[in-house]
Amino acid sequence: MTAERLLLFSAARQQFALNLQEVCEVMEPQQCYPFAGAPPHYLGLINFHGNLTALVDLAGYLRLPGRPLPGKILVIDTRLAHLALKVDAVGSILDAGSITGASSHDDPLTEALLETPQGSVRLLRLATLLDGLEQELQESAPNNAKPGGT
């Protein structure tokens, strides 16, 4: 793990973390506009500083039971993607020096299972998450929207 600081958050009663440099903003929920044909965990599009940004329910994507909370929105660094994740809550920023242990995890979306003063935390592998979301969108697109579709 190379991150110096991690952003801790929760979704579906589980604790997660992302490298703080991968997140550009934490927002309150805002109006989103659905787009047809997307998988159900795509909540819609939001206006993030004038750019349309896809909003994904992280618990839904992970096939975890969601919670009916207003939650928070984590906007991923726009240099990486125009993507925001709906999560239950945002906790704190954790300095990597306070991590007391790390182990591997079977889930390809989990870079490591970290032991922290706040408990066990799944460090998400953002590149794998982005690849999975993009692949889902391509598979859910109507055939005429795919290159070479019939």
CSV table of N, CA and C in Angstrom, one decimal:
chain,number,residue,atom,x,y,z
A,1,MET,N,0.8,-1.2,0.0
A,1,MET,CA,0.0,0.0,0.0
A,1,MET,C,0.9,1.2,0.0
A,2,THR,N,0.6,2.2,-0.9
A,2,THR,CA,1.4,3.4,-1.0
A,2,THR,C,0.8,4.6,-0.5
A,3,ALA,N,-0.5,4.6,-0.2
A,3,ALA,CA,-1.2,5.7,0.2
A,3,ALA,C,-0.7,6.2,1.6
A,4,GLU,N,-0.6,7.5,1.7
A,4,GLU,CA,-0.2,8.0,3.0
A,4,GLU,C,-1.4,8.3,3.9
A,5,ARG,N,-2.5,8.7,3.3
A,5,ARG,CA,-3.7,9.0,4.0
A,5,ARG,C,-4.9,8.3,3.3
A,6,LEU,N,-5.8,7.8,4.1
A,6,LEU,CA,-7.0,7.1,3.6
A,6,LEU,C,-8.2,7.8,4.1
A,7,LEU,N,-9.2,7.8,3.2
A,7,LEU,CA,-10.6,8.4,3.6
A,7,LEU,C,-11.4,7.2,4.0
A,8,LEU,N,-11.9,7.2,5.3
A,8,LEU,CA,-12.7,6.1,5.8
A,8,LEU,C,-14.2,6.4,5.6
A,9,PHE,N,-15.0,5.4,5.2
A,9,PHE,CA,-16.4,5.6,5.0
A,9,PHE,C,-17.1,4.3,5.1
A,10,SER,N,-18.4,4.3,5.2
A,10,SER,CA,-19.2,3.1,5.4
A,10,SER,C,-20.2,3.0,4.3
A,11,ALA,N,-20.5,1.7,4.0
A,11,ALA,CA,-21.6,1.4,3.1
A,11,ALA,C,-22.1,0.0,3.5
A,12,ALA,N,-23.4,-0.1,3.6
A,12,ALA,CA,-24.1,-1.4,4.0
A,12,ALA,C,-23.4,-2.0,5.3
A,13,ARG,N,-23.2,-1.1,6.2
A,13,ARG,CA,-22.7,-1.5,7.5
A,13,ARG,C,-21.3,-2.1,7.5
A,14,GLN,N,-20.5,-1.8,6.4
A,14,GLN,CA,-19.1,-2.2,6.4
A,14,GLN,C,-18.3,-1.0,6.2
A,15,GLN,N,-17.1,-1.1,6.7
A,15,GLN,CA,-16.1,0.0,6.7
A,15,GLN,C,-15.2,-0.2,5.5
A,16,PHE,N,-15.0,0.9,4.7
A,16,PHE,CA,-14.2,0.9,3.5
A,16,PHE,C,-13.2,2.1,3.6
A,17,ALA,N,-12.2,2.1,2.8
A,17,ALA,CA,-11.3,3.2,2.6
A,17,ALA,C,-10.9,3.3,1.2
A,18,LEU,N,-10.6,4.5,0.8
A,18,LEU,CA,-10.0,4.9,-0.4
A,18,LEU,C,-8.8,5.7,-0.2
A,19,ASN,N,-7.8,5.6,-1.0
A,19,ASN,CA,-6.7,6.5,-1.0
A,19,ASN,C,-7.2,8.0,-1.1
A,20,LEU,N,-6.9,8.8,-0.2
A,20,LEU,CA,-7.4,10.2,-0.1
A,20,LEU,C,-7.2,10.9,-1.4
A,21,GLN,N,-6.1,10.6,-2.1
A,21,GLN,CA,-5.8,11.3,-3.4
A,21,GLN,C,-6.8,10.9,-4.5
A,22,GLU,N,-7.5,9.8,-4.3
A,22,GLU,CA,-8.5,9.4,-5.3
A,22,GLU,C,-9.8,10.0,-5.2
A,23,VAL,N,-10.0,10.8,-4.1
A,23,VAL,CA,-11.3,11.4,-3.9
A,23,VAL,C,-11.1,12.9,-3.9
A,24,CYS,N,-11.9,13.6,-4.7
A,24,CYS,CA,-11.7,15.1,-4.8
A,24,CYS,C,-12.7,15.9,-3.9
A,25,GLU,N,-13.9,15.3,-3.6
A,25,GLU,CA,-14.8,16.0,-2.8
A,25,GLU,C,-15.8,15.1,-2.1
A,26,VAL,N,-16.3,15.5,-0.9
A,26,VAL,CA,-17.4,14.8,-0.2
A,26,VAL,C,-18.5,15.8,-0.2
A,27,MET,N,-19.7,15.3,-0.7
A,27,MET,CA,-20.8,16.2,-0.9
A,27,MET,C,-22.1,15.6,-0.1
A,28,GLU,N,-23.0,16.5,0.1
A,28,GLU,CA,-24.3,16.1,0.6
A,28,GLU,C,-25.1,15.5,-0.6
A,29,PRO,N,-26.0,14.7,-0.4
A,29,PRO,CA,-26.8,14.2,-1.5
A,29,PRO,C,-27.5,15.3,-2.2
A,30,GLN,N,-27.6,15.2,-3.5
A,30,GLN,CA,-28.2,16.2,-4.3
A,30,GLN,C,-29.1,15.5,-5.4
A,31,GLN,N,-29.9,16.4,-6.1
A,31,GLN,CA,-30.8,15.8,-7.1
A,31,GLN,C,-29.9,15.1,-8.2
A,32,CYS,N,-30.4,14.0,-8.6
A,32,CYS,CA,-29.8,13.3,-9.7
A,32,CYS,C,-30.8,12.9,-10.7
A,33,TYR,N,-30.4,12.7,-11.9
A,33,TYR,CA,-31.2,12.5,-13.1
A,33,TYR,C,-31.0,11.2,-13.7
A,34,PRO,N,-32.0,10.3,-13.7
A,34,PRO,CA,-31.7,8.9,-14.1
A,34,PRO,C,-31.4,8.9,-15.6
A,35,PHE,N,-30.6,7.9,-16.0
A,35,PHE,CA,-30.4,7.6,-17.4
A,35,PHE,C,-30.7,6.2,-17.8
A,36,ALA,N,-31.4,6.1,-18.9
A,36,ALA,CA,-32.0,4.8,-19.3
A,36,ALA,C,-31.0,3.8,-19.6
A,37,GLY,N,-31.3,2.5,-19.3
A,37,GLY,CA,-30.5,1.4,-19.7
A,37,GLY,C,-29.3,1.1,-18.8
A,38,ALA,N,-29.1,1.9,-17.8
A,38,ALA,CA,-28.0,1.6,-16.8
A,38,ALA,C,-28.4,0.6,-15.8
A,39,PRO,N,-27.5,-0.1,-15.3
A,39,PRO,CA,-27.8,-1.1,-14.2
A,39,PRO,C,-28.4,-0.4,-13.0
A,40,PRO,N,-29.2,-1.1,-12.2
A,40,PRO,CA,-30.0,-0.4,-11.1
A,40,PRO,C,-29.1,0.3,-10.1
A,41,HIS,N,-27.9,0.0,-9.9
A,41,HIS,CA,-27.1,0.7,-8.9
A,41,HIS,C,-26.6,2.0,-9.4
A,42,TYR,N,-26.8,2.3,-10.7
A,42,TYR,CA,-26.5,3.6,-11.2
A,42,TYR,C,-27.7,4.5,-10.8
A,43,LEU,N,-27.5,5.4,-9.9
A,43,LEU,CA,-28.6,6.2,-9.4
A,43,LEU,C,-29.0,7.3,-10.4
A,44,GLY,N,-28.1,7.7,-11.2
A,44,GLY,CA,-28.3,8.7,-12.2
A,44,GLY,C,-27.1,9.6,-12.4
A,45,LEU,N,-27.3,10.8,-12.9
A,45,LEU,CA,-26.3,11.7,-13.2
A,45,LEU,C,-26.5,12.9,-12.3
A,46,ILE,N,-25.4,13.4,-11.7
A,46,ILE,CA,-25.4,14.7,-10.9
A,46,ILE,C,-24.6,15.7,-11.6
A,47,ASN,N,-24.9,17.0,-11.3
A,47,ASN,CA,-24.1,18.1,-11.8
A,47,ASN,C,-23.0,18.4,-10.8
A,48,PHE,N,-21.8,18.0,-11.2
A,48,PHE,CA,-20.6,18.3,-10.3
A,48,PHE,C,-19.8,19.4,-10.9
A,49,HIS,N,-20.0,20.6,-10.4
A,49,HIS,CA,-19.3,21.8,-10.9
A,49,HIS,C,-19.4,21.9,-12.4
A,50,GLY,N,-20.6,21.7,-13.0
A,50,GLY,CA,-20.9,21.9,-14.4
A,50,GLY,C,-20.6,20.6,-15.2
A,51,ASN,N,-20.1,19.6,-14.6
A,51,ASN,CA,-19.9,18.3,-15.4
A,51,ASN,C,-20.8,17.2,-15.0
A,52,LEU,N,-21.4,16.5,-16.0
A,52,LEU,CA,-22.3,15.4,-15.6
A,52,LEU,C,-21.4,14.3,-15.1
A,53,THR,N,-21.8,13.8,-13.9
A,53,THR,CA,-21.1,12.8,-13.2
A,53,THR,C,-22.0,11.6,-12.8
A,54,ALA,N,-21.6,10.4,-13.2
A,54,ALA,CA,-22.4,9.3,-12.8
A,54,ALA,C,-22.4,9.0,-11.3
A,55,LEU,N,-23.6,8.8,-10.7
A,55,LEU,CA,-23.7,8.5,-9.3
A,55,LEU,C,-24.0,7.0,-9.1
A,56,VAL,N,-23.2,6.3,-8.4
A,56,VAL,CA,-23.4,4.8,-8.2
A,56,VAL,C,-23.5,4.6,-6.8
A,57,ASP,N,-24.5,3.7,-6.4
A,57,ASP,CA,-24.7,3.3,-5.1
A,57,ASP,C,-23.7,2.1,-4.8
A,58,LEU,N,-22.7,2.4,-4.0
A,58,LEU,CA,-21.6,1.5,-3.8
A,58,LEU,C,-22.2,0.2,-3.2
A,59,ALA,N,-23.1,0.2,-2.3
A,59,ALA,CA,-23.6,-1.0,-1.7
A,59,ALA,C,-24.3,-1.8,-2.7
A,60,GLY,N,-25.1,-1.2,-3.6
A,60,GLY,CA,-25.8,-1.9,-4.7
A,60,GLY,C,-24.8,-2.6,-5.6
A,61,TYR,N,-23.8,-1.9,-6.0
A,61,TYR,CA,-22.8,-2.4,-6.9
A,61,TYR,C,-22.1,-3.7,-6.3
A,62,LEU,N,-21.8,-3.6,-5.0
A,62,LEU,CA,-21.2,-4.7,-4.3
A,62,LEU,C,-22.2,-5.8,-3.9
A,63,ARG,N,-23.4,-5.6,-4.3
A,63,ARG,CA,-24.5,-6.6,-4.0
A,63,ARG,C,-24.6,-6.8,-2.5
A,64,LEU,N,-24.5,-5.7,-1.7
A,64,LEU,CA,-24.7,-5.7,-0.3
A,64,LEU,C,-26.0,-5.1,0.0
A,65,PRO,N,-26.7,-5.5,1.1
A,65,PRO,CA,-28.0,-4.8,1.4
A,65,PRO,C,-27.8,-3.4,1.8
A,66,GLY,N,-28.5,-2.5,1.0
A,66,GLY,CA,-28.3,-1.1,1.3
A,66,GLY,C,-29.1,-0.6,2.5
A,67,ARG,N,-28.9,0.6,2.8
A,67,ARG,CA,-29.6,1.2,4.0
A,67,ARG,C,-30.3,2.5,3.4
A,68,PRO,N,-31.5,2.7,3.9
A,68,PRO,CA,-32.2,3.9,3.4
A,68,PRO,C,-31.8,5.2,4.1
A,69,LEU,N,-30.5,5.5,4.0
A,69,LEU,CA,-30.0,6.7,4.6
A,69,LEU,C,-29.7,7.7,3.5
A,70,PRO,N,-29.9,9.0,3.8
A,70,PRO,CA,-29.5,10.0,2.8
A,70,PRO,C,-28.0,9.9,2.4
A,71,GLY,N,-27.2,9.6,3.4
A,71,GLY,CA,-25.8,9.3,3.1
A,71,GLY,C,-25.0,10.5,2.6
A,72,LYS,N,-23.9,10.1,2.0
A,72,LYS,CA,-22.9,11.2,1.5
A,72,LYS,C,-22.5,10.7,0.1
A,73,ILE,N,-22.0,11.7,-0.6
A,73,ILE,CA,-21.5,11.4,-2.0
A,73,ILE,C,-20.0,11.6,-2.0
A,74,LEU,N,-19.2,10.6,-2.4
A,74,LEU,CA,-17.8,10.7,-2.6
A,74,LEU,C,-17.6,10.9,-4.1
A,75,VAL,N,-17.0,12.0,-4.5
A,75,VAL,CA,-16.7,12.3,-5.9
A,75,VAL,C,-15.3,11.9,-6.1
A,76,ILE,N,-15.1,11.0,-7.1
A,76,ILE,CA,-13.8,10.5,-7.4
A,76,ILE,C,-13.0,11.5,-8.2
A,77,ASP,N,-11.7,11.6,-8.0
A,77,ASP,CA,-10.9,12.6,-8.7
A,77,ASP,C,-11.2,12.6,-10.2
A,78,THR,N,-11.6,13.7,-10.7
A,78,THR,CA,-12.0,13.9,-12.1
A,78,THR,C,-11.0,13.5,-13.1
A,79,ARG,N,-9.7,13.5,-12.7
A,79,ARG,CA,-8.6,13.0,-13.6
A,79,ARG,C,-8.7,11.5,-13.8
A,80,LEU,N,-9.4,10.8,-12.9
A,80,LEU,CA,-9.6,9.4,-13.0
A,80,LEU,C,-10.9,8.9,-13.7
A,81,ALA,N,-12.0,9.7,-13.3
A,81,ALA,CA,-13.3,9.3,-13.9
A,81,ALA,C,-14.3,10.4,-13.5
A,82,HIS,N,-15.4,10.5,-14.2
A,82,HIS,CA,-16.5,11.3,-13.8
A,82,HIS,C,-17.5,10.4,-13.1
A,83,LEU,N,-17.2,10.1,-11.9
A,83,LEU,CA,-17.9,9.1,-11.1
A,83,LEU,C,-18.0,9.6,-9.6
A,84,ALA,N,-19.2,9.4,-9.0
A,84,ALA,CA,-19.4,9.7,-7.6
A,84,ALA,C,-20.0,8.4,-7.0
A,85,LEU,N,-19.7,8.2,-5.8
A,85,LEU,CA,-20.2,7.0,-5.1
A,85,LEU,C,-21.1,7.4,-3.9
A,86,LYS,N,-22.3,6.9,-3.9
A,86,LYS,CA,-23.2,7.1,-2.7
A,86,LYS,C,-22.8,6.1,-1.7
A,87,VAL,N,-22.5,6.6,-0.5
A,87,VAL,CA,-22.1,5.8,0.7
A,87,VAL,C,-23.0,6.2,1.8
A,88,ASP,N,-23.0,5.4,2.9
A,88,ASP,CA,-23.8,5.7,4.1
A,88,ASP,C,-23.3,6.9,4.9
A,89,ALA,N,-22.0,6.9,5.1
A,89,ALA,CA,-21.4,7.9,5.9
A,89,ALA,C,-19.9,8.0,5.6
A,90,VAL,N,-19.4,9.2,5.9
A,90,VAL,CA,-17.9,9.4,5.8
A,90,VAL,C,-17.4,9.6,7.2
A,91,GLY,N,-16.4,8.8,7.5
A,91,GLY,CA,-15.8,8.8,8.9
A,91,GLY,C,-14.7,9.8,9.0
A,92,SER,N,-13.5,9.4,8.8
A,92,SER,CA,-12.4,10.3,9.1
A,92,SER,C,-11.3,10.0,8.1
A,93,ILE,N,-10.2,10.8,8.2
A,93,ILE,CA,-9.0,10.6,7.4
A,93,ILE,C,-8.0,9.9,8.3
A,94,LEU,N,-7.5,8.8,7.8
A,94,LEU,CA,-6.6,7.9,8.6
A,94,LEU,C,-5.2,8.1,8.0
A,95,ASP,N,-4.3,8.4,8.9
A,95,ASP,CA,-2.9,8.4,8.5
A,95,ASP,C,-2.4,6.9,8.4
A,96,ALA,N,-1.7,6.6,7.3
A,96,ALA,CA,-1.2,5.2,7.1
A,96,ALA,C,-0.4,4.7,8.2
A,97,GLY,N,0.3,5.6,8.9
A,97,GLY,CA,1.1,5.2,10.1
A,97,GLY,C,0.3,4.6,11.2
A,98,SER,N,-1.0,4.8,11.3
A,98,SER,CA,-1.8,4.3,12.4
A,98,SER,C,-2.4,2.9,12.0
A,99,ILE,N,-2.1,2.4,10.8
A,99,ILE,CA,-2.6,1.1,10.5
A,99,ILE,C,-1.8,0.0,11.2
A,100,THR,N,-2.5,-0.9,11.9
A,100,THR,CA,-1.8,-1.8,12.8
A,100,THR,C,-1.6,-3.2,12.1
A,101,GLY,N,-2.2,-3.4,11.0
A,101,GLY,CA,-2.1,-4.7,10.3
A,101,GLY,C,-2.8,-4.7,8.9
A,102,ALA,N,-2.3,-5.5,8.0
A,102,ALA,CA,-2.9,-5.6,6.7
A,102,ALA,C,-2.8,-7.1,6.3
A,103,SER,N,-3.9,-7.5,5.6
A,103,SER,CA,-3.9,-8.8,5.1
A,103,SER,C,-4.6,-8.8,3.7
A,104,SER,N,-4.4,-9.8,2.9
A,104,SER,CA,-5.0,-9.9,1.6
A,104,SER,C,-6.5,-10.3,1.8
A,105,HIS,N,-7.2,-10.1,0.7
A,105,HIS,CA,-8.7,-10.4,0.7
A,105,HIS,C,-9.0,-11.1,-0.6
A,106,ASP,N,-9.9,-12.0,-0.6
A,106,ASP,CA,-10.3,-12.8,-1.8
A,106,ASP,C,-11.0,-11.9,-2.8
A,107,ASP,N,-11.7,-10.9,-2.4
A,107,ASP,CA,-12.4,-10.0,-3.3
A,107,ASP,C,-11.4,-9.2,-4.2
A,108,PRO,N,-11.5,-9.3,-5.5
A,108,PRO,CA,-10.6,-8.5,-6.3
A,108,PRO,C,-10.8,-7.0,-6.2
A,109,LEU,N,-11.9,-6.5,-5.7
A,109,LEU,CA,-12.1,-5.1,-5.4
A,109,LEU,C,-11.4,-4.6,-4.1
A,110,THR,N,-11.0,-5.5,-3.3
A,110,THR,CA,-10.3,-5.2,-2.1
A,110,THR,C,-8.8,-5.3,-2.2
A,111,GLU,N,-8.1,-4.2,-2.1
A,111,GLU,CA,-6.7,-4.2,-2.2
A,111,GLU,C,-6.1,-4.9,-0.9
A,112,ALA,N,-6.7,-4.6,0.2
A,112,ALA,CA,-6.2,-5.2,1.5
A,112,ALA,C,-7.3,-5.0,2.5
A,113,LEU,N,-7.2,-5.9,3.5
A,113,LEU,CA,-8.1,-5.7,4.7
A,113,LEU,C,-7.2,-5.1,5.8
A,114,LEU,N,-7.5,-3.9,6.2
A,114,LEU,CA,-6.6,-3.2,7.1
A,114,LEU,C,-7.2,-3.2,8.5
A,115,GLU,N,-6.2,-3.4,9.5
A,115,GLU,CA,-6.6,-3.2,10.9
A,115,GLU,C,-6.2,-1.8,11.3
A,116,THR,N,-7.2,-1.1,11.8
A,116,THR,CA,-7.0,0.3,12.2
A,116,THR,C,-7.6,0.5,13.6
A,117,PRO,N,-7.3,1.6,14.2
A,117,PRO,CA,-7.9,1.9,15.5
A,117,PRO,C,-9.5,2.0,15.4
A,118,GLN,N,-10.0,2.2,14.2
A,118,GLN,CA,-11.5,2.2,14.0
A,118,GLN,C,-12.0,0.8,13.7
A,119,GLY,N,-11.2,-0.2,13.6
A,119,GLY,CA,-11.6,-1.6,13.3
A,119,GLY,C,-11.1,-2.0,12.0
A,120,SER,N,-11.6,-3.1,11.5
A,120,SER,CA,-11.3,-3.6,10.2
A,120,SER,C,-11.9,-2.8,9.0
A,121,VAL,N,-11.1,-2.5,8.0
A,121,VAL,CA,-11.5,-1.6,6.9
A,121,VAL,C,-11.0,-2.3,5.6
A,122,ARG,N,-11.9,-2.3,4.6
A,122,ARG,CA,-11.6,-2.8,3.3
A,122,ARG,C,-11.1,-1.6,2.5
A,123,LEU,N,-9.8,-1.7,2.1
A,123,LEU,CA,-9.2,-0.7,1.2
A,123,LEU,C,-9.6,-1.1,-0.2
A,124,LEU,N,-10.4,-0.2,-0.9
A,124,LEU,CA,-10.9,-0.5,-2.2
A,124,LEU,C,-9.9,-0.3,-3.2
A,125,ARG,N,-9.8,-1.2,-4.2
A,125,ARG,CA,-8.9,-1.0,-5.4
A,125,ARG,C,-9.7,-0.3,-6.5
A,126,LEU,N,-9.5,1.1,-6.5
A,126,LEU,CA,-10.3,1.9,-7.4
A,126,LEU,C,-10.2,1.5,-8.8
A,127,ALA,N,-9.1,1.2,-9.3
A,127,ALA,CA,-8.9,0.9,-10.8
A,127,ALA,C,-9.8,-0.3,-11.1
A,128,THR,N,-9.9,-1.3,-10.2
A,128,THR,CA,-10.8,-2.5,-10.5
A,128,THR,C,-12.2,-2.1,-10.4
A,129,LEU,N,-12.6,-1.2,-9.5
A,129,LEU,CA,-14.0,-0.7,-9.4
A,129,LEU,C,-14.4,0.0,-10.7
A,130,LEU,N,-13.5,0.9,-11.2
A,130,LEU,CA,-13.8,1.7,-12.4
A,130,LEU,C,-13.9,0.7,-13.6
A,131,ASP,N,-13.0,-0.2,-13.7
A,131,ASP,CA,-13.1,-1.2,-14.8
A,131,ASP,C,-14.4,-2.0,-14.8
A,132,GLY,N,-14.8,-2.4,-13.6
A,132,GLY,CA,-16.0,-3.2,-13.5
A,132,GLY,C,-17.3,-2.4,-13.9
A,133,LEU,N,-17.3,-1.1,-13.4
A,133,LEU,CA,-18.4,-0.3,-13.7
A,133,LEU,C,-18.5,0.0,-15.2
A,134,GLU,N,-17.3,0.3,-15.9
A,134,GLU,CA,-17.3,0.5,-17.3
A,134,GLU,C,-17.8,-0.7,-18.1
A,135,GLN,N,-17.3,-1.8,-17.7
A,135,GLN,CA,-17.7,-3.1,-18.4
A,135,GLN,C,-19.2,-3.3,-18.3
A,136,GLU,N,-19.8,-3.0,-17.1
A,136,GLU,CA,-21.2,-3.2,-16.9
A,136,GLU,C,-22.0,-2.3,-17.8
A,137,LEU,N,-21.5,-1.0,-17.9
A,137,LEU,CA,-22.2,-0.1,-18.8
A,137,LEU,C,-22.2,-0.5,-20.3
A,138,GLN,N,-21.0,-1.0,-20.7
A,138,GLN,CA,-20.9,-1.5,-22.1
A,138,GLN,C,-21.8,-2.6,-22.3
A,139,GLU,N,-21.9,-3.5,-21.4
A,139,GLU,CA,-22.8,-4.7,-21.5
A,139,GLU,C,-24.3,-4.4,-21.5
A,140,SER,N,-24.6,-3.3,-20.8
A,140,SER,CA,-26.0,-2.9,-20.7
A,140,SER,C,-26.5,-2.0,-21.8
A,141,ALA,N,-25.6,-1.5,-22.6
A,141,ALA,CA,-25.9,-0.6,-23.7
A,141,ALA,C,-26.7,-1.4,-24.7
A,142,PRO,N,-27.7,-0.7,-25.3
A,142,PRO,CA,-28.4,-1.4,-26.4
A,142,PRO,C,-27.4,-1.7,-27.5
A,143,ASN,N,-27.7,-2.8,-28.3
A,143,ASN,CA,-26.8,-3.2,-29.3
A,143,ASN,C,-26.5,-2.2,-30.3
A,144,ASN,N,-27.4,-1.3,-30.6
A,144,ASN,CA,-27.1,-0.2,-31.6
A,144,ASN,C,-26.2,0.8,-31.1
A,145,ALA,N,-25.9,0.9,-29.8
A,145,ALA,CA,-25.0,1.8,-29.2
A,145,ALA,C,-23.6,1.3,-29.1
A,146,LYS,N,-23.4,0.0,-29.3
A,146,LYS,CA,-22.1,-0.7,-29.2
A,146,LYS,C,-21.4,-0.6,-30.6
A,147,PRO,N,-20.1,-0.4,-30.6
A,147,PRO,CA,-19.4,-0.4,-31.9
A,147,PRO,C,-19.6,-1.7,-32.6
A,148,GLY,N,-20.0,-1.6,-33.8
A,148,GLY,CA,-20.3,-2.9,-34.6
A,148,GLY,C,-21.6,-3.6,-34.2
A,149,GLY,N,-22.4,-2.9,-33.4
A,149,GLY,CA,-23.7,-3.6,-33.0
A,149,GLY,C,-24.7,-3.7,-34.1
A,150,THR,N,-25.6,-4.6,-33.9
A,150,THR,CA,-26.5,-4.9,-35.0
A,150,THR,C,-27.9,-4.6,-34.5
